[in-house]
mmCIF file of C-alpha atoms in Angstrom:
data_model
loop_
_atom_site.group_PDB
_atom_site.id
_atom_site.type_symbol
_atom_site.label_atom_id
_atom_site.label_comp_id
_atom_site.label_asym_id
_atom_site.label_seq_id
_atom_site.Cartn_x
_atom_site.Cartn_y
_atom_site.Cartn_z
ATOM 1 C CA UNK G 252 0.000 0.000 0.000
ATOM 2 C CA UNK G 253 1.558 3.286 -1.032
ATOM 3 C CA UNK G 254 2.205 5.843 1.417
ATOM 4 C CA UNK G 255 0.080 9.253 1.750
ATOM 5 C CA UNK G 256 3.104 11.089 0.327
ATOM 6 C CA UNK G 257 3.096 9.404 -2.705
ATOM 7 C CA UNK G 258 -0.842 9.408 -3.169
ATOM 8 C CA UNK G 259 -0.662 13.488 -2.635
ATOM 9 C CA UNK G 260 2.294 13.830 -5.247
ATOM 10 C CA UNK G 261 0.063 11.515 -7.578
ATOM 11 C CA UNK G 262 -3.015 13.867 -7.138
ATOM 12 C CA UNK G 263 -1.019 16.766 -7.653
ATOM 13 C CA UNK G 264 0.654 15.335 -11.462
ATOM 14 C CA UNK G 265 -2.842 14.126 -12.353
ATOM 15 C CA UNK G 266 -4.742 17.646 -11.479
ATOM 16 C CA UNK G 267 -1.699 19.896 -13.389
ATOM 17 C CA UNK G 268 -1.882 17.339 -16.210
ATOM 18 C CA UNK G 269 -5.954 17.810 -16.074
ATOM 19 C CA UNK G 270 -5.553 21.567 -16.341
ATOM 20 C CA UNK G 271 -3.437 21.545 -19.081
ATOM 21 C CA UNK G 272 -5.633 19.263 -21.195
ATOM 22 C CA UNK G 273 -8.551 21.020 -20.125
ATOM 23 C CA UNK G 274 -6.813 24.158 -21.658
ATOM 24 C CA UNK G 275 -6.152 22.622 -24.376
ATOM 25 C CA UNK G 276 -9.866 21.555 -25.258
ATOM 26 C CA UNK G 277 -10.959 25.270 -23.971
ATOM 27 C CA UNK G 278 -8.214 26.269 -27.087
ATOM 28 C CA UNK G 279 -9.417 23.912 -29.648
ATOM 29 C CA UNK G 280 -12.955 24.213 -29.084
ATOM 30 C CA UNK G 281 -12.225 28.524 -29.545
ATOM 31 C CA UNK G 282 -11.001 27.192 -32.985
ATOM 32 C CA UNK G 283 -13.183 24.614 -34.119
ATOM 33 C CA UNK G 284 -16.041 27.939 -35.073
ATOM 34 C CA UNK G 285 -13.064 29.935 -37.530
ATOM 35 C CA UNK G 286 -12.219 26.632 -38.612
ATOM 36 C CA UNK G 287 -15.677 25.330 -39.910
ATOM 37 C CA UNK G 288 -16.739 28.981 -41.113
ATOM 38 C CA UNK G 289 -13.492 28.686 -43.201
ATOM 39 C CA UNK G 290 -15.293 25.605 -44.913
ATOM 40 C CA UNK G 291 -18.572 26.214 -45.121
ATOM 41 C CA UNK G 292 -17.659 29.476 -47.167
ATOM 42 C CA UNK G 293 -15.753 27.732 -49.418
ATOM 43 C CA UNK G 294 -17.966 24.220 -49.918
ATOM 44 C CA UNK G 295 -20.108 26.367 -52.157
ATOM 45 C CA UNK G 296 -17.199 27.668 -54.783
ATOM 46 C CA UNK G 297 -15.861 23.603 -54.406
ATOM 47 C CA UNK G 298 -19.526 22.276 -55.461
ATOM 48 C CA UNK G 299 -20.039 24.978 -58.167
ATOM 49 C CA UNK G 300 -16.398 24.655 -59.876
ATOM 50 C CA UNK G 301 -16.519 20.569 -59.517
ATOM 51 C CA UNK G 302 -20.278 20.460 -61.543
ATOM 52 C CA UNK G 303 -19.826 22.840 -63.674
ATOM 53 C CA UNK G 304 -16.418 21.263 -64.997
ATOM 54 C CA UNK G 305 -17.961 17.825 -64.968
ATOM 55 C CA UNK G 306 -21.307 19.204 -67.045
ATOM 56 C CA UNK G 307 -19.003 21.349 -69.428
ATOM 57 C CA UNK G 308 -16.380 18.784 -70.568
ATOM 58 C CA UNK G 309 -19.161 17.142 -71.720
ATOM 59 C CA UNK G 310 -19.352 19.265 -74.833
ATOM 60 C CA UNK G 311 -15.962 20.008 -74.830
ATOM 61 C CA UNK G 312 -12.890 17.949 -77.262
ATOM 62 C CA UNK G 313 -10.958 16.298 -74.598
ATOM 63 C CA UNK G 314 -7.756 16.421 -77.081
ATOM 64 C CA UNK G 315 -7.648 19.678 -76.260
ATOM 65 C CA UNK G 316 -6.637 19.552 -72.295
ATOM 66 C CA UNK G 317 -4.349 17.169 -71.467
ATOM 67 C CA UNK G 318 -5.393 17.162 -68.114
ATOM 68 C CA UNK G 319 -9.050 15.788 -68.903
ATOM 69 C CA UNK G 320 -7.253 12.609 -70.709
ATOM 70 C CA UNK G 321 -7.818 9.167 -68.962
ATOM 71 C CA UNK G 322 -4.244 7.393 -69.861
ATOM 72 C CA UNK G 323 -4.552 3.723 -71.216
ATOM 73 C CA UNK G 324 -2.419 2.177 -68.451
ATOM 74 C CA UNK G 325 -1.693 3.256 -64.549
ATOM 75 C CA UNK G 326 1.882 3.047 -64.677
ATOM 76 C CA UNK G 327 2.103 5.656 -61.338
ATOM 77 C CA UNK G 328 -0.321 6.874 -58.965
ATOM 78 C CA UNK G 329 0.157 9.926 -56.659
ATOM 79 C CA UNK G 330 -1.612 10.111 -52.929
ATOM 80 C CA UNK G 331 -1.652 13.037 -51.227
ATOM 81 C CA UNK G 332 -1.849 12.295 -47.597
ATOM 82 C CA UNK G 333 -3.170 15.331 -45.486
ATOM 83 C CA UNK G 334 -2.779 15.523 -41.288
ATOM 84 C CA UNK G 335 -1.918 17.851 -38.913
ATOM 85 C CA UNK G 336 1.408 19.444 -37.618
ATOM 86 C CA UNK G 337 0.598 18.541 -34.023
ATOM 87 C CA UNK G 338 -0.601 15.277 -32.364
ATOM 88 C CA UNK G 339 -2.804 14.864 -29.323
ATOM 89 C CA UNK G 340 -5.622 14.654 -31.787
ATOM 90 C CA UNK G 341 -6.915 10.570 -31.181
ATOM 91 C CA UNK G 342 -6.884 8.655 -34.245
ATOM 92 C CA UNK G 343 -6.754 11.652 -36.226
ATOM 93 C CA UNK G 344 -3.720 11.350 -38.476
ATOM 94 C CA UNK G 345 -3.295 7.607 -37.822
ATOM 95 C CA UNK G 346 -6.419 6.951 -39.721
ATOM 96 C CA UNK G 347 -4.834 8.770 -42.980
ATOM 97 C CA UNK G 348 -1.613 7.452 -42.283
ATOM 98 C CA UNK G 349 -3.047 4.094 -42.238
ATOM 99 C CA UNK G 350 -5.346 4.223 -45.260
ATOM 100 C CA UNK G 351 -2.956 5.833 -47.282
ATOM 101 C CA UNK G 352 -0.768 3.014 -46.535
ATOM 102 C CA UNK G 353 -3.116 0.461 -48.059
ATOM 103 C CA UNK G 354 -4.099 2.016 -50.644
ATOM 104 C CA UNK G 355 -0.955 2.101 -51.993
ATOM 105 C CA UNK G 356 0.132 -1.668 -51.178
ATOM 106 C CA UNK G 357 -3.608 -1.803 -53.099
ATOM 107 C CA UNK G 358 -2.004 0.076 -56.146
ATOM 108 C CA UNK G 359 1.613 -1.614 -56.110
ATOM 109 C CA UNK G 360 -0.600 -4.986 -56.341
ATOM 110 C CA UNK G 361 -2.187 -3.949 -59.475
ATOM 111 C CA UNK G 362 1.250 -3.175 -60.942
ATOM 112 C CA UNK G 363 1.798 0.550 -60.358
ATOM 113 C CA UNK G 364 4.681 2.865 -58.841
ATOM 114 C CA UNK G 365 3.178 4.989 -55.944
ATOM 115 C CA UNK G 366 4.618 8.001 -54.799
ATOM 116 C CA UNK G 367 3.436 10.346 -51.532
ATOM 117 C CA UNK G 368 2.707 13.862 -51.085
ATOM 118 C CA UNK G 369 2.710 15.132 -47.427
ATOM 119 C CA UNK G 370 0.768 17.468 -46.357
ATOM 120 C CA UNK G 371 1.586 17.891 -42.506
ATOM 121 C CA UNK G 372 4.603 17.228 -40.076
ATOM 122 C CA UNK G 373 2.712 13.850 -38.930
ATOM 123 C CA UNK G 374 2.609 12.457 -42.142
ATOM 124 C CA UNK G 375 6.184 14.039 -43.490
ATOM 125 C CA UNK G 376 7.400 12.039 -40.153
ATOM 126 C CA UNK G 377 5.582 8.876 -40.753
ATOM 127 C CA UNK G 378 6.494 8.398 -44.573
ATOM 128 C CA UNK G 379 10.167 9.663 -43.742
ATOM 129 C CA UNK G 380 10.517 7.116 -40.837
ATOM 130 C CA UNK G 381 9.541 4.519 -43.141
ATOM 131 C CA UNK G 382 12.186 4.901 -45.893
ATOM 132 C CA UNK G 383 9.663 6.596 -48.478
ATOM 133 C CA UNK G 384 10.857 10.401 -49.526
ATOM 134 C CA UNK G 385 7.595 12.353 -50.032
ATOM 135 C CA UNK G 386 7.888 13.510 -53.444
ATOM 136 C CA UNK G 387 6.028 16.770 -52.643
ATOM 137 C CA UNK G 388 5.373 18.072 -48.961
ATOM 138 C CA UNK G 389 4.933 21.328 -46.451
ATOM 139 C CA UNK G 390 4.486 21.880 -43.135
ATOM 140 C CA UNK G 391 3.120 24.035 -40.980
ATOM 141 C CA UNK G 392 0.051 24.918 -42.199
ATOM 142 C CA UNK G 393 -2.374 22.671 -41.013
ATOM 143 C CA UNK G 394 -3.911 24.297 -38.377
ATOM 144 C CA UNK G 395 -4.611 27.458 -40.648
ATOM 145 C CA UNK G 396 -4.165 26.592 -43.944
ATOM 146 C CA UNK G 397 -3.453 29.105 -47.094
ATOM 147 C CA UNK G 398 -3.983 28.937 -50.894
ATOM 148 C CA UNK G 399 -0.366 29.463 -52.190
ATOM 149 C CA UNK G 400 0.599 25.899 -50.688
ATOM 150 C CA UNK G 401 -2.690 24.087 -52.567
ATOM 151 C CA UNK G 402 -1.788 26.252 -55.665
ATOM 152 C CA UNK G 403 2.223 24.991 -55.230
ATOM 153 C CA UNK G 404 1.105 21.551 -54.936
ATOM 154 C CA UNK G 405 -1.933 21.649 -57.763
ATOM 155 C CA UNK G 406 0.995 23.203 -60.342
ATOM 156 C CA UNK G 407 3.381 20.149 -59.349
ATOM 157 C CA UNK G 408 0.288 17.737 -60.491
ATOM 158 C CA UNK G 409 -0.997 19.227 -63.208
ATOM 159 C CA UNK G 410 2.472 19.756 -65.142
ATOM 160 C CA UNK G 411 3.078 15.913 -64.154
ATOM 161 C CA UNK G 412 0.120 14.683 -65.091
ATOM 162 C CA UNK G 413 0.236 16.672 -68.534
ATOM 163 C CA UNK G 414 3.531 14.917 -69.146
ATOM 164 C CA UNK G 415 2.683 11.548 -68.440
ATOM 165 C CA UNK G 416 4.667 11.406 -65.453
ATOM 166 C CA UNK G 417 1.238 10.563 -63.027
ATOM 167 C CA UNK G 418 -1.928 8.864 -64.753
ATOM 168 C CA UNK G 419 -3.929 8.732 -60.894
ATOM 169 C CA UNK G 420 -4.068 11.429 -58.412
ATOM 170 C CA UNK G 421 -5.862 10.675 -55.213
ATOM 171 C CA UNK G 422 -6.377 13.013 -52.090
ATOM 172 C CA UNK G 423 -6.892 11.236 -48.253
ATOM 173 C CA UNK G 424 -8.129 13.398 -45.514
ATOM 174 C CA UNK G 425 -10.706 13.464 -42.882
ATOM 175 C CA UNK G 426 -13.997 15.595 -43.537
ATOM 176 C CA UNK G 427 -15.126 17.706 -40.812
ATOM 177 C CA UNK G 428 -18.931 15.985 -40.691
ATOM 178 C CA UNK G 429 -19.549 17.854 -37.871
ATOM 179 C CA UNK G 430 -17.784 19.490 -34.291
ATOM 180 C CA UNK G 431 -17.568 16.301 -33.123
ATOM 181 C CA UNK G 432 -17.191 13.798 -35.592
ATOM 182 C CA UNK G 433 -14.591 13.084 -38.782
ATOM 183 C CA UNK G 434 -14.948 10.584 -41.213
ATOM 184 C CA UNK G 435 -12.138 9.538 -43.486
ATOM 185 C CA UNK G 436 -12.541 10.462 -47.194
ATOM 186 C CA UNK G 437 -10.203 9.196 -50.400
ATOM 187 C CA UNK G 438 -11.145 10.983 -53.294
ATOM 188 C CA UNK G 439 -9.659 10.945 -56.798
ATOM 189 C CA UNK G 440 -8.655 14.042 -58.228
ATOM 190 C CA UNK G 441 -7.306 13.054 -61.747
ATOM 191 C CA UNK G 442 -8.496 11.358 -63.803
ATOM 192 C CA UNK G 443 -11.552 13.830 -63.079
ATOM 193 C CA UNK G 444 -14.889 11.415 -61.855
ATOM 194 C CA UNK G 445 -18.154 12.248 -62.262
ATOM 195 C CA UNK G 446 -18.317 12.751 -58.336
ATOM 196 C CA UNK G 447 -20.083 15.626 -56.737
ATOM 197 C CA UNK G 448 -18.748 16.871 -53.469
ATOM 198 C CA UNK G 449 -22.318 16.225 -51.891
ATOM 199 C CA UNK G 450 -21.846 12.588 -52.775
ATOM 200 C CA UNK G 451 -18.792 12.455 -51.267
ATOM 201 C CA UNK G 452 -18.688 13.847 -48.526
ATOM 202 C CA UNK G 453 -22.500 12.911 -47.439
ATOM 203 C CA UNK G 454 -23.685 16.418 -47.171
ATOM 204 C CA UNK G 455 -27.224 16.202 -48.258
ATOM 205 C CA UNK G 456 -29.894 13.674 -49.800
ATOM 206 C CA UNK G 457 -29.820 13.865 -53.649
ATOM 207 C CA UNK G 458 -33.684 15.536 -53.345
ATOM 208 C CA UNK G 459 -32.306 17.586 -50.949
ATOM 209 C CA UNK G 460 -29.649 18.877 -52.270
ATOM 210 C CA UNK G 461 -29.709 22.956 -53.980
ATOM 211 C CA UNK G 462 -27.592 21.919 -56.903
ATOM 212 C CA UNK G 463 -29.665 19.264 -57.899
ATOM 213 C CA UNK G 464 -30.892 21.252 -60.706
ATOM 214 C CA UNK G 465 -27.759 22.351 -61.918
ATOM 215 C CA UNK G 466 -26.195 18.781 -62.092
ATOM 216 C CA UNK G 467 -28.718 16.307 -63.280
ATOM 217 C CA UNK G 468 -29.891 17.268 -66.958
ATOM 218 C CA UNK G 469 -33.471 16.851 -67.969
ATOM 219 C CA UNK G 470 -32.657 14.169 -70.908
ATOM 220 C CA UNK G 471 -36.761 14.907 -72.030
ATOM 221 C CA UNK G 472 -35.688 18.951 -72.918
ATOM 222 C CA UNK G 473 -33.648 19.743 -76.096
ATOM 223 C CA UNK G 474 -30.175 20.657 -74.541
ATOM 224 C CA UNK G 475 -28.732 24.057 -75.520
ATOM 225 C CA UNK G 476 -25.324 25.050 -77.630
ATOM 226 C CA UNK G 477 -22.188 25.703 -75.385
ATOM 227 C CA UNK G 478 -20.177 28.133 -76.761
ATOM 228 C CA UNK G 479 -16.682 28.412 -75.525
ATOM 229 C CA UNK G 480 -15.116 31.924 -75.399
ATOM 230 C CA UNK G 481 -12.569 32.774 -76.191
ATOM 231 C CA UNK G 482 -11.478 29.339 -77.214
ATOM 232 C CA UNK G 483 -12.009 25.801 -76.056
ATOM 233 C CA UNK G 484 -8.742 25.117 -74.857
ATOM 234 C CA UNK G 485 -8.202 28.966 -72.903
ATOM 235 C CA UNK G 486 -11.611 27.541 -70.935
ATOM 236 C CA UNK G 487 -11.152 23.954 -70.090
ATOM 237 C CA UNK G 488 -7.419 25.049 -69.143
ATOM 238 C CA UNK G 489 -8.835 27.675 -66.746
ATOM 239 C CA UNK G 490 -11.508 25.563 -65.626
ATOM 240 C CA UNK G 491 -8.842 22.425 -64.981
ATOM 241 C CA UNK G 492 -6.562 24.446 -63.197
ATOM 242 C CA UNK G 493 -9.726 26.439 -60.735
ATOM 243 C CA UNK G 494 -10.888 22.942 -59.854
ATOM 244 C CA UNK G 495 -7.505 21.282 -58.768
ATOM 245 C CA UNK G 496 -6.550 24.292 -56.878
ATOM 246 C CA UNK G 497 -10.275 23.878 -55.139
ATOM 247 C CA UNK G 498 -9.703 20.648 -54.545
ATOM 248 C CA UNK G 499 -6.151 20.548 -52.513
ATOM 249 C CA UNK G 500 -7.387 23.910 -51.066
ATOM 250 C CA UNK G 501 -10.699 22.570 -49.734
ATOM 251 C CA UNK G 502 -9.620 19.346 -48.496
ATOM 252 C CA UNK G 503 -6.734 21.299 -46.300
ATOM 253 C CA UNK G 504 -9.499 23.475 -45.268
ATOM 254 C CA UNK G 505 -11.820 20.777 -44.305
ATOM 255 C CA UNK G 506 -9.012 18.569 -42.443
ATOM 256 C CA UNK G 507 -8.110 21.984 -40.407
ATOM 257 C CA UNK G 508 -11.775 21.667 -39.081
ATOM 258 C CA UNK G 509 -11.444 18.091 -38.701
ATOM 259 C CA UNK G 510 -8.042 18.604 -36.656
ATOM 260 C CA UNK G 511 -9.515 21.115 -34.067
ATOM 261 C CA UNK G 512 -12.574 18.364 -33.697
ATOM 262 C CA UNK G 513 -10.477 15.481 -33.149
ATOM 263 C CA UNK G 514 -8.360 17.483 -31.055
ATOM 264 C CA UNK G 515 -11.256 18.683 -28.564
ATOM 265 C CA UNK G 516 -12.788 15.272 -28.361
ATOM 266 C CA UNK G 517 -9.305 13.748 -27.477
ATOM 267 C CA UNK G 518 -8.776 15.967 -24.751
ATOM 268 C CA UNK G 519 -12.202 16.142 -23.478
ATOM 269 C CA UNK G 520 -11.947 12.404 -23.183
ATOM 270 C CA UNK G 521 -8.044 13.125 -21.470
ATOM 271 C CA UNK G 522 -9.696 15.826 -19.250
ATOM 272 C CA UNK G 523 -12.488 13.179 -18.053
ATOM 273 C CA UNK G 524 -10.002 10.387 -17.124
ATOM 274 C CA UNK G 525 -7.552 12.764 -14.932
ATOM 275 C CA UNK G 526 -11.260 13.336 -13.169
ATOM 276 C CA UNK G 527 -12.246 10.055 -12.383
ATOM 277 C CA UNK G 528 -8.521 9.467 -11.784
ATOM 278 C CA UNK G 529 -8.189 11.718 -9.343
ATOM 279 C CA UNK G 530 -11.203 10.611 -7.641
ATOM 280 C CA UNK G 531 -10.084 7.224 -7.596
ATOM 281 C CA UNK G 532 -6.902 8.286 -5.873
ATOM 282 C CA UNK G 533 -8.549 10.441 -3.318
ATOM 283 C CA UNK G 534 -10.892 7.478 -2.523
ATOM 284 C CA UNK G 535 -7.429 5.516 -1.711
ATOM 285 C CA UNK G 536 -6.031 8.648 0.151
ATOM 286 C CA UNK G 537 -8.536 8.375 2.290
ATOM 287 C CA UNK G 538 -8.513 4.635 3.146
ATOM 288 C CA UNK G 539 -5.025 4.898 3.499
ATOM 289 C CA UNK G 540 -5.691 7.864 6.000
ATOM 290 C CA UNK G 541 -8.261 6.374 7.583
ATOM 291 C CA UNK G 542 -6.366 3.049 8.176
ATOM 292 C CA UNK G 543 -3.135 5.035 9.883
ATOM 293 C CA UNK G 544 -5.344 7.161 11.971
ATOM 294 C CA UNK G 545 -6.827 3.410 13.180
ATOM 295 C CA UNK G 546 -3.681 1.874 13.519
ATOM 296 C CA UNK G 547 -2.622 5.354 15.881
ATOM 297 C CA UNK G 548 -5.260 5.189 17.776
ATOM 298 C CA UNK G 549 -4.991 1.336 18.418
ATOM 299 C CA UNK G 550 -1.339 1.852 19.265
ATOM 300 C CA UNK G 551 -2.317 4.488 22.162
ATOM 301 C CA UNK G 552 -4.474 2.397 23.522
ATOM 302 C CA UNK G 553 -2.777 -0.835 23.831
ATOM 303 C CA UNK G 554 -0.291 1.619 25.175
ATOM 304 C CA UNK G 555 -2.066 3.184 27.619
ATOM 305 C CA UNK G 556 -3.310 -0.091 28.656
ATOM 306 C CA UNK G 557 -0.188 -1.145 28.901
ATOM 307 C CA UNK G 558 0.550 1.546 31.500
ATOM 308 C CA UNK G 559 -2.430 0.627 33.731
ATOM 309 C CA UNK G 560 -0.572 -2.887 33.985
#
């Protein structure tokens, strides 16, 4: 049975550990708000550039962007892993670390070279610790991500791709469903998929959803000319490079929100153990306590009992 020293000095590291995480989720839940208003005010420029590109290269001759071709063979495929900078965030980055990871053994199987972006010092660690050099990466932007690294990394693919040097480009990151929750999404980037964003990332029901219009064509109505000004190529080109640039951009904005999440829950859940921890320790504190005040008292009077003999 430990002594009452040791129980006190226990009580003490567990209560300034419980004030730290409990700072920690005060912190994180302060910028969990900035975070999601961040993505909610871009989700609408993400849905509108992603249909309309989709709907317009319908009409459009795909000789004339090289990034709308879908190459005969997948010779190499690019993932672009994005975490945080910090940890103490749960399962946060292990889940993209770990699904990133099998996707590619999935791609080696089918005969293909895989090479990593990292986006984040937790998956720049995990990749680098692991004998695989990330052929693209940056740090320190997670937490509060900015354009000119998605814009940096969208050039880098779209000059590869263009050149043959990547025929699959996939993006893995976890989508902020809501304060509390993140759920892991992989989505492919190039070649371009008839995907909407609400379809990925679960946002509405199909009859629910405000673009519904916009993407699904009424087949019964004699469709309209598309006229591309100035030229077909200056369009698709423009429209190629706005939606790749989206679509690194939003899914750093969306793991930033997911990050803060994760982050809160984590230490709320750190926060509530140090409680019942503590609680558990004063409960032996006092049993200890109690038992030496018995054993004092029993000693005085077998000792004053002794005197009387």
């Amino acid at each position: 049975m430990p002594n009452l020293h040791d129980i006190e000095r226990r009580i003490k590291s567990v209560t300034s550990t419980k004030q730290i995480t409990r700072t920690m989720e005060m912190v994180a839940a302060a910028k969990i708000r900035r975070a999601s208003e961040r993505v909610e005010s871009a989700l609408p420029w993400a849905v509108a550039i992603s249909d309309m590109l989709i709907s317009t290269a319908k009409y459009a001759h795909l000789d004339n962007e090289p990034l709308l071709q879908v190459h005969d063979e997948v010779k190499r495929v690019l993932i672009v892993a994005v975490t945080s900078d910090r940890g103490l965030a749960g399962g946060f980055n292990t889940n993209v670390l770990r699904y990133v990871e099998k996707l590619s053994k999935e791609k080696q199987r089918e005969g293909a070279e895989v090479e990593v972006a990292a986006c984040g010092k937790k998956a720049i660690g995990y990749f680098t610790y692991r004998g695989i050099e990330p052929v693209f990466s940056f740090a320190g932007y997670s937490a509060d991500p900015e354009f000119a690294q998605a814009a940096e990394l969208s050039g880098y693919v779209m000059q590869a791709y263009a050149e043959g040097k990547l025929d699959e480009v996939f993006i893995v990151y976890n989508h902020a469903k809501n304060a509390a929750e993140q759920t892991l999404v992989e989505q492919q980037v190039l070649p371009v998929k008839e995907e909407s964003y609400a379809d990925l990332l679960g946002l509405k029901a199909k009859e629910e959803d405000i673009f519904k219009s916009f993407r699904e064509r009424d087949d019964s109505a004699i469709p309209g000319d598309i006229d591309f000004e100035p030229s077909t190529e200056s369009v698709m080109s423009y429209m190629m490079n706005a939606y790749l640039n989206n679509a690194f951009y939003y899914a750093m904005l969306d793991s930033a929100a997911g990050e803060q999440g994760a982050r809160r829950n984590a230490m709320k859940s750190a926060t509530d153990n140090a409680n019942e921890m503590v609680s558990t320790l004063e409960r032996i504190y006092n049993t200890v306590r109690q038992g030496a005040i018995t054993t004092e008292i029993t000693e005085i009077v077998g000792g004053a009992a002794a005197l009387e003999d």
